[in-house]
Tab-separated table of C-alpha atoms and ligand atoms in Angstrom:
chain	number	residue	atom	x	y	z
A	233	MET	CA	18.463	-16.502	-1.434
A	234	ASP	CA	19.651	-16.673	-5.247
A	235	LEU	CA	17.451	-13.245	-6.184
A	236	ASP	CA	19.466	-13.815	-9.272
A	237	LYS	CA	17.978	-16.603	-10.520
A	238	ILE	CA	14.384	-15.765	-9.441
A	239	THR	CA	14.059	-12.062	-10.885
A	240	LYS	CA	12.642	-11.116	-14.420
A	241	GLU	CA	13.128	-7.191	-13.874
A	242	ILE	CA	13.925	-4.801	-11.511
A	243	MET	CA	11.168	-2.768	-11.638
A	244	ILE	CA	11.414	0.264	-8.978
A	245	ASP	CA	15.307	0.324	-6.795
A	246	GLU	CA	15.400	1.120	-3.265
A	247	GLU	CA	16.982	4.399	-3.423
A	248	THR	CA	14.305	5.470	-5.488
A	249	ILE	CA	11.437	4.394	-3.799
A	250	ILE	CA	12.917	5.959	-1.269
A	251	SER	CA	13.244	9.715	-2.652
A	252	LYS	CA	8.871	9.062	-3.253
A	253	VAL	CA	8.355	8.171	-0.178
A	254	LYS	CA	10.134	11.751	1.023
A	255	GLU	CA	7.910	13.754	-1.497
A	256	LEU	CA	5.755	12.371	-0.171
A	257	GLY	CA	5.600	12.768	2.898
A	258	LYS	CA	6.505	16.598	2.796
A	259	GLN	CA	2.793	16.700	0.357
A	260	ILE	CA	1.102	15.109	3.209
A	261	THR	CA	2.414	17.361	5.769
A	262	ASN	CA	2.084	20.368	4.301
A	263	ASP	CA	-1.818	19.787	3.455
A	264	TYR	CA	-2.212	18.638	6.647
A	265	LEU	CA	-0.937	21.654	9.139
A	266	ASP	CA	-2.614	21.641	12.427
A	267	LYS	CA	-5.036	18.929	11.637
A	268	GLU	CA	-5.488	15.152	13.804
A	269	VAL	CA	-4.604	12.598	11.665
A	270	LEU	CA	-4.611	9.373	11.922
A	271	LEU	CA	-2.508	6.502	9.718
A	272	VAL	CA	-3.832	3.528	8.548
A	273	CYS	CA	-1.762	1.047	6.999
A	274	VAL	CA	-3.333	-2.006	5.383
A	275	LEU	CA	-1.803	-5.378	6.339
A	276	ASN	CA	0.060	-7.396	5.183
A	277	GLY	CA	1.506	-5.352	2.002
A	278	ALA	CA	1.802	-1.582	3.164
A	279	SER	CA	4.040	-2.190	6.052
A	280	MET	CA	7.308	-1.686	5.012
A	281	PHE	CA	5.371	1.419	3.378
A	282	MET	CA	4.200	2.782	6.329
A	283	SER	CA	6.798	2.412	8.434
A	284	ASP	CA	9.029	4.045	5.472
A	285	LEU	CA	6.498	6.979	4.842
A	286	MET	CA	5.536	8.052	8.749
A	287	LYS	CA	9.263	8.920	9.087
A	288	GLU	CA	8.555	11.223	6.455
A	289	ILE	CA	5.728	12.978	7.966
A	290	LYS	CA	6.719	15.856	10.378
A	291	LEU	CA	2.972	16.188	12.658
A	292	PRO	CA	1.817	14.887	15.179
A	293	LEU	CA	-0.038	12.011	14.104
A	294	GLU	CA	-1.380	8.446	15.247
A	295	ILE	CA	-1.116	4.922	13.629
A	296	ASP	CA	-2.991	2.127	13.291
A	297	PHE	CA	-3.666	-1.256	11.376
A	298	MET	CA	-5.812	-3.088	9.820
A	299	ALA	CA	-5.687	-6.210	7.822
A	300	VAL	CA	-8.866	-7.548	5.309
A	301	SER	CA	-8.206	-10.358	3.176
A	302	SER	CA	-7.001	-10.068	-0.924
A	303	TYR	CA	-5.456	-12.513	-3.644
A	304	GLY	CA	-4.702	-15.355	-0.594
A	305	LEU	CA	-2.566	-16.978	-2.029
A	306	SER	CA	-2.875	-16.648	-5.798
A	307	THR	CA	-2.173	-13.290	-7.590
A	308	LYS	CA	-5.468	-12.775	-8.704
A	309	SER	CA	-8.147	-10.546	-6.623
A	310	SER	CA	-10.999	-12.583	-5.112
A	311	GLY	CA	-13.132	-10.053	-5.454
A	312	VAL	CA	-14.205	-10.566	-1.626
A	313	VAL	CA	-13.171	-8.314	1.043
A	314	LYS	CA	-13.006	-9.557	4.914
A	315	ILE	CA	-11.893	-7.939	7.813
A	316	ILE	CA	-9.515	-10.073	9.394
A	317	LYS	CA	-7.489	-7.355	12.586
A	318	ASP	CA	-10.400	-3.904	12.647
A	319	LEU	CA	-8.394	-0.378	14.816
A	320	ASP	CA	-7.660	-0.779	18.194
A	321	LYS	CA	-8.601	3.813	17.475
A	322	THR	CA	-12.048	5.731	16.930
A	323	VAL	CA	-12.046	7.402	14.495
A	324	GLU	CA	-14.006	10.182	14.753
A	325	ASP	CA	-12.366	13.510	15.023
A	326	LYS	CA	-9.431	12.413	13.510
A	327	HIS	CA	-8.427	12.639	9.195
A	328	ILE	CA	-7.781	9.376	8.390
A	329	ILE	CA	-4.658	8.823	5.489
A	330	ILE	CA	-4.948	4.629	4.748
A	331	VAL	CA	-1.933	3.993	3.327
A	332	GLU	CA	-2.159	0.472	0.855
A	333	ASP	CA	0.774	-1.002	-0.925
A	334	ILE	CA	-0.912	-0.915	-4.285
A	335	ILE	CA	-4.576	-0.159	-6.156
A	336	ASP	CA	-5.080	-3.890	-8.936
A	337	SER	CA	-8.567	-3.830	-9.406
A	338	GLY	CA	-9.385	-1.299	-6.088
A	339	LEU	CA	-12.071	-3.726	-4.478
A	340	THR	CA	-10.301	-3.867	-1.716
A	341	LEU	CA	-9.813	0.481	-1.586
A	342	SER	CA	-13.130	1.166	-2.570
A	343	TYR	CA	-14.655	-1.145	0.465
A	344	LEU	CA	-11.901	0.115	2.963
A	345	LEU	CA	-12.898	3.697	1.869
A	346	GLU	CA	-16.353	3.113	2.359
A	347	ASN	CA	-16.289	1.215	5.421
A	348	LEU	CA	-14.114	4.560	7.560
A	349	LYS	CA	-16.602	6.984	5.818
A	350	SER	CA	-19.185	5.163	8.015
A	351	ARG	CA	-17.202	5.898	11.295
A	352	GLY	CA	-17.976	9.013	11.260
A	353	PRO	CA	-13.765	10.885	10.988
A	354	LYS	CA	-13.949	14.107	9.875
A	355	SER	CA	-12.086	12.615	6.020
A	356	VAL	CA	-10.329	10.015	4.647
A	357	GLU	CA	-8.348	9.597	1.689
A	358	ILE	CA	-5.936	7.436	0.143
A	359	CYS	CA	-2.282	6.813	0.003
A	360	THR	CA	-1.406	3.912	-1.983
A	361	LEU	CA	2.375	3.988	-3.220
A	362	LEU	CA	1.611	2.439	-6.721
A	363	SER	CA	-1.195	1.799	-8.488
A	364	LYS	CA	-1.563	-0.435	-11.415
A	365	PRO	CA	-3.855	1.129	-15.075
A	366	SER	CA	-7.415	1.130	-14.085
A	367	GLY	CA	-9.313	0.501	-16.785
A	368	GLY	CA	-12.587	-0.605	-16.574
A	369	LYS	CA	-12.389	-1.534	-12.957
A	370	THR	CA	-13.955	0.005	-9.405
A	371	HIS	CA	-13.137	3.613	-9.266
A	372	VAL	CA	-11.337	5.144	-6.250
A	373	ASP	CA	-10.815	8.550	-5.398
A	374	THR	CA	-6.332	8.244	-4.894
A	375	LYS	CA	-5.096	11.582	-2.912
A	376	TYR	CA	-1.410	10.302	-3.221
A	377	VAL	CA	-0.030	7.870	-5.300
A	378	GLY	CA	3.420	6.359	-5.495
A	379	PHE	CA	4.019	5.386	-8.490
A	380	ASP	CA	1.507	3.982	-11.684
A	381	ILE	CA	2.737	1.304	-13.377
A	382	LYS	CA	2.792	-1.334	-15.794
A	383	ASP	CA	-0.316	-4.266	-15.260
A	384	GLU	CA	2.323	-7.453	-14.324
A	385	PHE	CA	2.463	-9.029	-10.903
A	386	VAL	CA	5.190	-7.520	-8.682
A	387	VAL	CA	6.456	-8.385	-4.971
A	388	GLY	CA	9.137	-6.595	-2.795
A	389	TYR	CA	8.761	-3.816	-0.635
A	390	GLY	CA	5.713	-4.987	1.363
A	391	LEU	CA	4.606	-7.262	-1.521
A	392	ASP	CA	4.076	-10.792	-1.291
A	393	TYR	CA	3.793	-13.615	-3.976
A	394	ALA	CA	2.041	-16.291	-1.338
A	395	GLU	CA	3.602	-14.186	1.145
A	396	LYS	CA	6.664	-14.267	0.273
A	397	TYR	CA	9.405	-11.738	-1.035
A	398	ARG	CA	8.120	-9.180	1.405
A	399	ASN	CA	11.264	-8.155	3.110
A	400	ILE	CA	13.123	-7.095	-0.337
A	401	PRO	CA	13.570	-3.651	-0.348
A	402	TYR	CA	12.830	-2.847	-3.509
A	403	ILE	CA	10.130	-3.221	-6.340
A	404	PHE	CA	10.985	-6.284	-8.919
A	405	ILE	CA	8.828	-8.859	-11.854
A	406	LEU	CA	9.707	-12.308	-10.451
A	407	LYS	CA	10.710	-14.579	-13.297
A	408	GLU	CA	7.260	-17.163	-14.658
A	409	GLU	CA	8.941	-20.285	-13.546
A	410	ILE	CA	9.153	-18.973	-9.660
A	411	TYR	CA	4.669	-19.239	-9.923
A	412	LYS	CA	4.691	-22.649	-11.616
A	413	ALA	CA	7.217	-24.626	-8.682
B	522	IMP	P1	-7.051	-4.674	-4.537
B	522	IMP	O1	-8.463	-5.094	-4.184
B	522	IMP	O2	-7.765	-5.692	-7.187
B	522	IMP	O3	-7.049	-3.586	-5.602
B	522	IMP	O4	-6.182	-5.987	-4.751
B	522	IMP	C1	-5.310	-5.150	-3.660
B	522	IMP	C2	-4.253	-5.667	-3.009
B	522	IMP	O5	-4.063	-7.077	-3.472
B	522	IMP	C3	-3.049	-5.623	-1.788
B	522	IMP	O6	-3.444	-4.956	-0.914
B	522	IMP	C4	-1.740	-6.259	-2.379
B	522	IMP	O7	-2.293	-7.186	-1.390
B	522	IMP	C5	-2.983	-7.163	-3.365
B	522	IMP	N1	-1.987	-7.386	-4.778
B	522	IMP	C6	-2.010	-6.282	-6.123
B	522	IMP	N2	-1.697	-6.261	-7.274
B	522	IMP	C7	-0.453	-7.272	-6.500
B	522	IMP	C8	1.115	-7.859	-6.819
B	522	IMP	O8	1.447	-7.019	-8.107
B	522	IMP	N3	1.891	-7.558	-6.488
B	522	IMP	C9	1.436	-8.416	-5.119
B	522	IMP	N4	-0.287	-8.501	-4.399
B	522	IMP	C10	-1.066	-7.498	-5.325
B	523	MG	MG1	-0.947	-9.715	-1.407
């Protein structure tokens, strides 16, 4: 895989991501001292973020995973959110932090937020690595946001296009011809 041939622009390099993740981990640690935290990773996009983030949270937390449908193979939201894999743990008495890769329309997270709240946890907050401009879209309260980015389709650091590029350790924009191929 020749990255130079497919990259239009590197949006956030590895070093910048790592230092932001450390900062988010510190904030979460300070905000949840003496609380029972359950980190919920939204698969598959948040997998790399989750792995790095949990190392930076110095609390005896628990982790769990959910998978929901979002874009399928396209780059536009279908508007339909479906749970493909649910949590293995119960959430009563726990403070949930949903760990997500990106908020675009907000549909996925507003659905998840309501769904998890209805199960009776002590609290639910969101930690998203990326956020796209929210003008006119579903509003979702996000306590922790890594980066506000411009409205472009990005890949890398867990984010995919047609299930590829999740393994690249930085965030970049693909050349247009990749989408047409
Ligand atoms: P939303 O429901 O429109 O907020 O979409 C959220 C989901 O769409 C994320 O969890 C991602 O899986 C996917 N998504 C949104 N924007 C991008 C992007 O720029 N690159 C890759 N995936 C994206
Ligand atoms: Mg995706």
